[in-house]
Structures are given as structure tokens and as C-alpha cells.
Short mmCIF file of C-alpha atoms and ligand atoms in Angstrom, two decimals:
data_model
loop_
_atom_site.label_atom_id
_atom_site.label_comp_id
_atom_site.label_asym_id
_atom_site.label_seq_id
_atom_site.Cartn_x
_atom_site.Cartn_y
_atom_site.Cartn_z
CA MET V 1127 34.36 19.82 14.57
CA LYS V 1128 33.88 19.64 10.84
CA GLU V 1129 31.68 22.20 9.23
CA ARG V 1130 28.44 20.78 7.92
CA VAL V 1131 27.92 20.66 4.19
CA THR V 1132 25.12 23.09 3.71
CA LYS V 1133 24.03 22.42 0.14
CA LEU V 1134 24.01 18.81 -0.88
CA ASP V 1135 21.48 17.74 -3.47
CA ILE V 1136 21.02 14.21 -2.25
CA ASN V 1137 17.51 13.65 -3.56
CA THR V 1138 18.33 13.04 -7.19
CA PRO V 1139 21.06 10.37 -6.86
CA ILE V 1140 19.13 8.51 -4.14
CA LEU V 1141 16.04 8.31 -6.29
CA ASP V 1142 18.08 7.23 -9.33
CA LEU V 1143 19.51 4.32 -7.37
CA ASN V 1144 16.08 3.52 -5.94
CA ASP V 1145 14.53 3.51 -9.40
CA ARG V 1146 17.18 1.11 -10.69
CA LEU V 1147 16.56 -1.30 -7.82
CA ALA V 1148 12.79 -0.92 -8.24
CA ALA V 1149 13.10 -1.88 -11.91
CA GLU V 1150 15.04 -4.98 -10.84
CA ASN V 1151 12.36 -5.87 -8.27
CA ARG V 1152 9.71 -5.47 -10.96
CA ALA V 1153 11.60 -7.67 -13.41
CA LEU V 1154 12.09 -10.33 -10.72
CA CYS V 1155 8.39 -10.41 -9.81
CA ASP V 1156 7.34 -10.33 -13.48
CA GLU V 1157 9.57 -13.30 -14.19
CA HIS V 1158 7.88 -15.30 -11.41
CA GLY V 1159 4.34 -14.15 -12.24
CA VAL V 1160 3.83 -12.31 -8.97
CA PHE V 1161 1.62 -9.24 -8.64
CA VAL V 1162 2.90 -6.67 -6.13
CA LEU V 1163 0.60 -4.20 -4.36
CA ASP V 1164 2.02 -1.24 -2.43
CA LEU V 1165 -0.51 -0.25 0.24
CA MET V 1166 -0.03 3.23 1.72
CA ALA V 1167 -1.83 5.11 4.49
CA SER V 1168 -1.38 7.05 7.73
CA PRO V 1169 -0.65 5.16 10.95
CA GLY V 1170 -3.91 3.71 12.25
CA ALA V 1171 -5.89 3.97 9.00
CA GLY V 1172 -6.31 0.20 8.90
CA LYS V 1173 -3.60 -1.13 6.60
CA THR V 1174 -3.09 -4.38 8.46
CA SER V 1175 -6.81 -5.04 8.92
CA THR V 1176 -7.38 -4.28 5.22
CA ILE V 1177 -4.64 -6.78 4.36
CA LEU V 1178 -6.23 -9.41 6.61
CA ALA V 1179 -9.66 -8.85 5.02
CA THR V 1180 -8.07 -9.07 1.56
CA ILE V 1181 -6.33 -12.32 2.50
CA ASP V 1182 -9.64 -13.77 3.73
CA MET V 1183 -11.29 -12.96 0.40
CA LEU V 1184 -8.50 -14.09 -1.94
CA ARG V 1185 -6.52 -16.83 -0.18
CA ASP V 1186 -8.51 -19.66 -1.79
CA ARG V 1187 -7.58 -18.41 -5.24
CA TYR V 1188 -4.11 -16.90 -4.87
CA ARG V 1189 -0.92 -17.70 -2.98
CA ILE V 1190 -0.28 -14.56 -0.96
CA ALA V 1191 2.63 -13.17 1.07
CA VAL V 1192 2.95 -9.90 2.95
CA ILE V 1193 5.96 -7.64 3.43
CA GLU V 1194 5.48 -5.41 6.45
CA GLY V 1195 7.26 -2.07 6.65
CA ASP V 1196 7.48 -0.56 10.11
CA ILE V 1197 9.90 1.77 11.84
CA ALA V 1198 10.16 -0.79 14.67
CA SER V 1199 8.48 -3.97 16.02
CA SER V 1200 6.99 -7.02 14.33
CA VAL V 1201 3.42 -6.80 15.65
CA ASP V 1202 1.85 -6.51 12.18
CA ALA V 1203 3.90 -9.36 10.68
CA ASP V 1204 2.93 -11.51 13.68
CA LYS V 1205 -0.77 -10.81 13.02
CA ILE V 1206 -0.38 -11.85 9.37
CA LYS V 1207 1.56 -15.01 10.26
CA ALA V 1208 -1.17 -15.92 12.76
CA HIS V 1209 -3.44 -16.19 9.71
CA GLY V 1210 -1.11 -18.74 8.15
CA ILE V 1211 0.29 -16.37 5.52
CA PRO V 1212 4.04 -15.87 5.02
CA ALA V 1213 5.07 -12.44 6.28
CA VAL V 1214 8.42 -10.68 6.23
CA GLN V 1215 9.02 -7.80 8.60
CA ILE V 1216 11.20 -4.91 7.46
CA ASN V 1217 12.22 -2.58 10.27
CA THR V 1218 13.27 0.61 8.58
CA GLY V 1219 15.20 1.77 11.65
CA GLY V 1220 13.64 5.21 11.57
CA ALA V 1221 12.94 5.70 7.87
CA CYS V 1222 9.32 6.73 7.36
CA HIS V 1223 8.85 4.89 4.04
CA LEU V 1224 9.92 1.72 2.26
CA GLU V 1225 12.66 1.85 -0.36
CA ALA V 1226 13.32 -0.56 -3.21
CA ALA V 1227 16.50 -1.90 -1.58
CA MET V 1228 14.56 -2.92 1.56
CA VAL V 1229 11.91 -4.64 -0.55
CA ARG V 1230 14.62 -6.48 -2.49
CA ARG V 1231 16.04 -7.97 0.71
CA ALA V 1232 12.56 -9.10 1.74
CA LEU V 1233 11.86 -10.59 -1.72
CA GLU V 1234 15.04 -12.65 -1.42
CA THR V 1235 13.61 -14.40 1.65
CA LEU V 1236 10.40 -15.45 -0.17
CA ASP V 1237 9.91 -18.34 -2.58
CA LEU V 1238 8.56 -16.27 -5.48
CA ALA V 1239 7.83 -19.34 -7.59
CA GLU V 1240 5.24 -20.32 -4.97
CA LEU V 1241 3.47 -16.94 -4.87
CA ASP V 1242 0.90 -15.02 -6.95
CA LEU V 1243 0.39 -11.87 -4.89
CA ILE V 1244 2.64 -9.89 -2.55
CA ILE V 1245 1.17 -7.08 -0.50
CA LEU V 1246 3.62 -4.46 0.75
CA GLU V 1247 2.36 -2.66 3.83
CA ASN V 1248 4.22 0.63 3.60
CA VAL V 1249 5.20 2.63 6.68
CA GLY V 1250 2.34 4.78 8.00
CA ASN V 1251 2.84 8.10 6.21
CA LEU V 1252 0.97 10.10 3.57
CA VAL V 1253 4.02 11.90 2.19
CA CYS V 1254 7.25 10.16 1.15
CA PRO V 1255 5.93 6.68 0.23
CA THR V 1256 4.64 8.45 -2.89
CA GLU V 1257 8.21 9.28 -3.97
CA PHE V 1258 9.62 5.75 -3.95
CA ASP V 1259 9.02 3.20 -6.67
CA LEU V 1260 9.35 -0.20 -5.01
CA GLY V 1261 8.81 -2.28 -8.15
CA GLU V 1262 5.10 -2.65 -7.42
CA ASP V 1263 2.35 -3.17 -10.01
CA ALA V 1264 -0.06 -0.83 -8.26
CA LYS V 1265 -0.02 1.73 -5.49
CA VAL V 1266 -3.25 1.93 -3.49
CA MET V 1267 -4.01 4.12 -0.49
CA ILE V 1268 -6.35 4.00 2.46
CA LEU V 1269 -7.93 7.04 4.08
CA SER V 1270 -9.95 6.35 7.21
CA ILE V 1271 -13.00 8.38 8.18
CA PRO V 1272 -11.59 9.67 11.52
CA GLU V 1273 -8.68 11.32 9.65
CA GLY V 1274 -11.09 13.76 7.99
CA ASP V 1275 -12.13 14.66 4.45
CA ASP V 1276 -9.56 17.48 4.26
CA LYS V 1277 -6.61 15.06 3.93
CA ALA V 1278 -7.16 14.95 0.16
CA LEU V 1279 -6.57 18.70 0.04
CA LYS V 1280 -3.62 18.63 2.45
CA TYR V 1281 -1.81 15.64 0.94
CA PRO V 1282 -2.92 15.72 -2.72
CA HIS V 1283 0.01 13.77 -4.19
CA ILE V 1284 -0.79 10.42 -2.58
CA PHE V 1285 -4.40 10.74 -3.76
CA GLN V 1286 -3.18 11.55 -7.27
CA ILE V 1287 -0.80 8.63 -7.69
CA SER V 1288 -2.99 5.91 -6.13
CA GLU V 1289 -4.74 3.64 -8.61
CA ALA V 1290 -7.54 3.06 -6.13
CA ILE V 1291 -8.59 4.64 -2.84
CA ILE V 1292 -10.02 2.74 0.10
CA LEU V 1293 -12.21 4.84 2.41
CA ASN V 1294 -11.94 2.75 5.55
CA LYS V 1295 -13.88 2.77 8.84
CA TYR V 1296 -16.84 3.89 6.75
CA ASP V 1297 -19.14 2.46 9.42
CA THR V 1298 -18.08 5.34 11.72
CA ILE V 1299 -19.06 8.17 9.36
CA SER V 1300 -22.08 9.21 11.44
CA VAL V 1301 -19.93 9.99 14.50
CA PHE V 1302 -17.16 11.93 12.74
CA ASP V 1303 -17.23 15.30 11.07
CA PHE V 1304 -16.42 13.91 7.64
CA ASP V 1305 -17.82 15.88 4.69
CA GLU V 1306 -18.32 13.15 2.11
CA GLY V 1307 -19.40 15.59 -0.61
CA ALA V 1308 -16.22 17.62 -0.18
CA PHE V 1309 -14.14 14.43 -0.25
CA ASP V 1310 -15.81 13.17 -3.44
CA GLU V 1311 -15.30 16.57 -5.06
CA ALA V 1312 -11.61 16.56 -4.14
CA ILE V 1313 -11.10 13.07 -5.59
CA ALA V 1314 -13.03 13.97 -8.74
CA ARG V 1315 -10.57 16.80 -9.23
CA LEU V 1316 -7.33 15.07 -8.14
CA ASN V 1317 -7.83 11.59 -9.56
CA PRO V 1318 -11.15 11.12 -11.34
CA LYS V 1319 -10.27 7.63 -12.63
CA ALA V 1320 -9.55 6.13 -9.21
CA PRO V 1321 -12.33 3.97 -7.80
CA VAL V 1322 -13.17 4.72 -4.15
CA PHE V 1323 -14.08 1.69 -2.02
CA ARG V 1324 -16.11 2.53 1.07
CA MET V 1325 -15.59 -0.26 3.54
CA ALA V 1326 -14.95 -1.33 7.12
CA ALA V 1327 -12.02 -3.72 7.07
CA THR V 1328 -12.64 -5.06 10.56
CA LYS V 1329 -16.22 -6.14 9.73
CA PRO V 1330 -16.70 -9.78 8.74
CA VAL V 1331 -16.00 -9.77 5.00
CA ALA V 1332 -19.34 -11.39 4.17
CA GLN V 1333 -21.13 -8.41 5.77
CA ASP V 1334 -19.27 -5.66 3.98
CA SER V 1335 -19.96 -5.12 0.29
CA GLY V 1336 -17.08 -2.63 0.11
CA ILE V 1337 -14.53 -5.32 0.95
CA ALA V 1338 -15.97 -7.51 -1.83
CA ALA V 1339 -15.80 -4.60 -4.30
CA TRP V 1340 -12.22 -3.80 -3.31
CA THR V 1341 -11.00 -7.37 -3.61
CA ALA V 1342 -12.84 -7.81 -6.94
CA TRP V 1343 -10.93 -4.77 -8.24
CA LEU V 1344 -7.62 -6.17 -6.98
CA GLU V 1345 -8.36 -9.57 -8.48
CA GLU V 1346 -9.05 -7.91 -11.83
CA ARG V 1347 -5.68 -6.14 -11.66
CA VAL V 1348 -3.93 -9.42 -10.81
CA LYS V 1349 -5.64 -11.11 -13.79
CA GLN V 1350 -4.55 -8.26 -16.08
CA LYS V 1351 -0.99 -9.29 -15.33
CA GLY V 1352 -1.81 -12.73 -16.70
CA ILE V 1353 -1.73 -14.48 -13.32
CA ALA V 1354 -4.23 -17.33 -13.31
CA GLN V 1355 -6.08 -18.50 -10.22
MG1 LIG O 1521 -0.22 -1.98 10.25
ZN1 LIG O 1522 9.86 8.84 4.52
#
């Protein structure tokens, strides 16, 4: 048996290649006037339901597609397609995050000229999705109430690099031990500019002012890129 290489600094070259591909993805989407959102969260935080609520709010104004990153299965892509929205499933085959090369292959299957907004649902994980530029215009994260207020202290990087933070399942706050003051303090320290949207993505959108606030923010970001309704 061959001896294992014990010291191999693989991180740097992999990220260099990823960054090059991410820049190409960004150029491609810029050229076609498509805004790309990278949505990150733990498994079960409500990424897919947040995407569905976002689609409901914005589909009259923007042409939307979703790229679903999952280790296995196509259940999330099937849910999106059931809403009449194009969805591409990426199965990462074990990788716990999306990489720019995977996103490129998914972009090649979409008609970018016919789109205004692409939402990337990253693999459920609070750690390595932060390390990979995918060519997105904005990274946004979701924390759900049952996960606990301490996640901002335990996984500070994702809270620092997210342009906005969705605090999902907010309707359950009374039954979980979630210290909202401690959470707000942590965000004020880690990322004071990030807006925090308290919402319940599975509620009907008309009954949840947080969903409206979140989608208004996203719409503003899309407009900043010069994409008209
Ligand atoms: Mg999902
Ligand atoms: Zn990973």
C-alpha cells in the first residue's frame, strides 16, 4: 500500500480555481442581466420554504429560476417545479457545499436570456458555504428559531459575510428557548449593517409582514443591478 501524503496544502489551489470559475459565472450572469442570490442555512432551517415564499411574492415581476444544491435526492427541486418555476437539481455526491463549477453546469442548462433572478439553495451547512464564491450577487443566510440564538456565536463567519439575515420560524419563538436580546447583540457586533428579517416562511405571504420586508429588500438589490421589472 502506498503511504499517504501527510502534508498537502490543497485549500489554496482549489479556492483559486473556484474563484476563477466564480468570476466567469458572475460575468455570464451580468451579461444576461440576471441577479444571483446564494441562500445558505442549516438543514431544516427553511431554505426551500423561504424560496417558495419569495417566488410567490416576486414571480409577477421577475422571471425566476432555482438551482438546488443537495447531497442527494431531488425533493426540493420537485417542490419548486410543482410551483411552475424552472429548477435544476445539483447532487453534490457528498460535498457539503456548492462550488462554482457545479453552479456553472447548472447555469448551462438554463436559458439566461429569459431570466431575471436565480436563487441558489446551498447545501444545508453553516460552515463551508461561506468559503466558496459561486459568482452570486449576494449571500444571504437563514437562522431558524429552533436552532437557538447561540449559533451566531458558534458560527460567526456565516453571520459576518451575509448581506442579510432571515430569522425564520419566528412564529415559534414562544415555545423555544431563544434569547432574542442575545441574538440581536451578537448580530450588532458581527454584522451591524445586515438587516434581520423576522418571518415565518410557511405562513401565507399576505399574513407575514416579515416575508414582505425580506422580498422588498431582495427586490431593491435586484434593481440596484439595473434589472427592470
Ligand atoms: Mg431545502
Ligand atoms: Zn462543505
